[in-house]
Amino acid sequence: MTTIVTFGDSTTAPRGPLTVYADLLRHELPQHGIPANVINSGVGGNSTADGRTRWQTAVLDHKPNITIIQFGINDSTIELYKTPPATTPRLSLTQYIANIEYFINSLRQHHCQPILMTPNPMRWVPRTLELYGQPPYQPTEVDGFNVILRDYAATIRDIAKCHHTPLIDIYTTFQNYNHDGTTTADLLLDGMHPNALGHRLTATLIIATLLTLNPANVG
């Protein structure tokens, strides 16, 4: 039995009746020859710093064979709605890099295969425009809510390359999505979190990646 931990923020965490990608992995991996115990360790609102404080109990205590890591939206957010408004991201790119590398190194010390995922891109909706619709964000641009997030996604690609870690580039896949008249916005529940279609696409990409790994890492 393969133990897989999905570790991240609200784009990973359980969300009411929505079937999230961890649920899909739990049900479908056995059909691909990977009997799996999938543990969802996503928590809404978390940055990598929050994840690091719960690292032991959320990940290592489960003794996973594989851990899938996806953070970035909360790390990169500038909380303009605060009084006074924030002027910098919750975590700098330097802090973000240090935390992601900590996760990778810790997992390898525990003989666990890390897999990195870029955060998904976002789209404007009335609520996010109300909270974030001013510089440095670009409320008149379709992609204007991602002006900071895209740098964090690019950083994940760089880390994956540097550390020879499998990468699932959700950001690019969602950005380029254009199928039967549906686009990026149609993958999102509220402009920020994946909906059922977004989680379906994510799970499909994860399964394809798992099937390329050395069997020793998935069983």
XYZ file of C-alpha atoms in Angstrom:
219
model
C 0.000 0.000 0.000
C 1.382 3.388 -1.014
C 0.852 6.277 1.391
C 0.466 9.627 -0.350
C 0.122 12.940 1.492
C -1.290 15.945 -0.349
C 0.151 18.957 1.437
C -0.945 22.506 0.754
C -3.455 25.270 1.337
C -7.151 25.670 0.536
C -6.651 24.585 -3.074
C -5.715 21.169 -1.642
C -7.877 21.035 1.495
C -11.296 19.351 1.729
C -14.034 21.761 0.616
C -17.484 20.679 1.747
C -19.200 18.412 -0.766
C -16.703 19.189 -3.545
C -14.691 16.194 -4.712
C -11.124 17.487 -4.496
C -8.123 15.971 -6.224
C -7.068 13.950 -3.168
C -10.486 12.239 -3.221
C -10.062 11.407 -6.888
C -6.594 9.963 -6.286
C -7.917 7.830 -3.438
C -10.603 6.308 -5.657
C -8.742 6.049 -8.955
C -5.140 5.118 -8.208
C -6.039 1.464 -7.470
C -7.485 1.277 -10.979
C -3.999 2.144 -12.258
C -2.278 -0.514 -10.175
C -1.351 1.761 -7.261
C -3.291 0.786 -4.107
C -3.040 4.007 -2.146
C -3.776 5.505 1.218
C -4.243 9.199 0.337
C -4.127 11.657 3.236
C -5.296 15.210 2.609
C -3.146 17.564 4.685
C -4.287 20.788 3.049
C -5.379 23.639 5.326
C -7.128 26.769 4.122
C -5.231 30.033 4.488
C -1.861 28.353 4.911
C 1.409 29.680 3.607
C 4.560 27.577 3.509
C 5.471 29.069 6.902
C 2.206 27.714 8.349
C 2.895 24.401 6.672
C 6.322 24.256 8.219
C 4.898 24.651 11.733
C 2.685 21.586 11.214
C 5.142 19.623 9.087
C 5.751 16.808 11.540
C 2.112 15.994 12.310
C 0.693 16.824 8.878
C 3.259 14.915 6.848
C 6.081 13.020 8.528
C 3.964 11.270 11.150
C 2.067 9.547 8.309
C 5.308 7.987 7.021
C 4.397 8.736 3.399
C 5.993 7.179 0.340
C 5.069 10.256 -1.706
C 4.190 13.826 -0.713
C 2.634 16.245 -3.178
C 3.320 19.880 -2.264
C 1.332 22.868 -3.526
C 1.605 26.307 -1.935
C 1.936 29.831 -3.270
C -1.352 31.707 -3.337
C -1.218 32.686 0.332
C 2.560 33.145 0.350
C 2.396 35.646 -2.496
C -0.712 37.543 -1.410
C -0.421 41.239 -0.537
C -3.200 41.808 1.990
C -4.467 45.141 0.669
C -7.691 44.835 2.655
C -5.912 45.216 5.990
C -5.729 48.463 7.956
C -3.237 49.767 7.091
C -2.896 47.854 3.810
C 0.054 45.504 3.478
C 2.665 46.532 0.946
C 4.562 43.263 0.529
C 3.620 39.582 0.112
C 2.943 37.533 3.233
C 6.181 35.656 2.547
C 9.011 36.871 0.375
C 10.289 34.717 -2.463
C 13.393 34.052 -0.371
C 11.291 32.722 2.511
C 9.128 30.729 0.123
C 12.158 29.095 -1.480
C 13.673 28.248 1.892
C 10.478 26.557 3.078
C 9.935 24.542 -0.103
C 13.555 23.379 -0.023
C 13.141 22.446 3.637
C 10.182 20.230 2.697
C 12.111 18.553 -0.122
C 15.216 17.899 1.974
C 13.211 16.605 4.925
C 11.233 14.214 2.744
C 14.359 12.813 1.165
C 15.909 12.269 4.577
C 12.813 10.202 5.384
C 13.013 8.231 2.096
C 9.884 9.891 0.732
C 9.452 11.053 -2.866
C 8.503 14.760 -3.092
C 6.416 16.026 -5.988
C 6.027 19.775 -6.511
C 3.005 21.502 -7.990
C 2.842 25.120 -9.032
C -0.138 27.041 -7.605
C -3.108 27.467 -9.881
C -3.643 30.900 -11.473
C -6.577 33.066 -10.411
C -9.201 35.192 -12.123
C -11.043 38.283 -10.999
C -14.509 37.956 -9.480
C -16.456 40.721 -7.676
C -15.250 39.693 -4.214
C -11.551 39.578 -5.120
C -11.853 42.880 -6.989
C -13.270 44.386 -3.823
C -10.388 43.085 -1.708
C -7.463 43.323 -4.122
C -8.540 45.550 -7.017
C -5.749 48.109 -6.801
C -1.996 48.264 -7.488
C 0.233 46.359 -7.543
C -2.558 44.115 -8.845
C -4.049 45.068 -12.212
C -7.854 44.957 -11.949
C -8.442 45.884 -15.592
C -6.351 42.972 -16.887
C -7.709 39.440 -17.191
C -4.495 38.083 -15.704
C -4.010 40.991 -13.324
C -4.595 39.011 -10.134
C -1.532 36.900 -10.932
C 1.088 39.644 -11.259
C 2.861 38.423 -8.103
C 1.738 34.791 -8.034
C 3.325 34.057 -11.397
C 6.778 34.730 -9.938
C 6.118 32.196 -7.170
C 4.995 29.651 -9.769
C 8.170 30.293 -11.774
C 10.183 29.742 -8.600
C 8.624 26.301 -8.117
C 9.712 25.369 -11.632
C 13.246 26.495 -10.830
C 13.330 24.575 -7.533
C 12.051 21.414 -9.204
C 14.765 21.649 -11.840
C 17.511 22.413 -9.314
C 16.510 19.599 -6.966
C 15.581 17.079 -9.693
C 12.073 16.843 -8.293
C 9.007 15.806 -10.320
C 6.945 18.857 -11.260
C 3.267 19.192 -12.091
C 2.826 22.629 -13.620
C -0.762 23.403 -12.682
C -0.244 27.119 -13.269
C 0.701 26.698 -16.923
C -1.903 23.985 -17.552
C -4.720 26.127 -16.156
C -3.494 29.271 -17.930
C -3.425 27.501 -21.289
C -6.708 25.665 -20.807
C -9.051 26.223 -23.728
C -11.303 23.280 -24.432
C -14.761 23.175 -26.001
C -15.285 26.851 -25.266
C -14.128 26.671 -21.648
C -11.105 28.625 -20.390
C -9.170 29.175 -17.168
C -12.102 30.842 -15.409
C -14.196 27.714 -15.956
C -11.735 25.687 -13.859
C -12.300 27.884 -10.796
C -15.031 27.869 -8.202
C -14.703 31.479 -7.085
C -11.869 32.922 -9.110
C -9.330 31.353 -6.766
C -10.074 27.719 -5.851
C -10.404 24.895 -8.384
C -13.932 23.631 -9.005
C -14.836 20.045 -9.860
C -13.397 20.396 -13.371
C -10.217 21.981 -12.027
C -9.720 19.186 -9.507
C -10.420 16.611 -12.204
C -7.699 18.103 -14.390
C -5.281 18.248 -11.454
C -5.901 14.627 -10.506
C -5.382 13.494 -14.101
C -1.996 15.234 -14.213
C -0.947 13.773 -10.862
C -1.891 10.244 -11.873
C 0.082 10.586 -15.105
C 3.114 11.732 -13.103
C 2.817 8.928 -10.549
C 2.752 6.375 -13.336
C 6.132 7.627 -14.589
C 7.895 7.177 -11.240
C 10.134 4.279 -10.356
C 7.858 1.554 -8.917
C 10.056 1.544 -5.800
C 8.821 5.044 -5.037
C 5.112 4.239 -5.293
C 4.811 1.016 -3.441
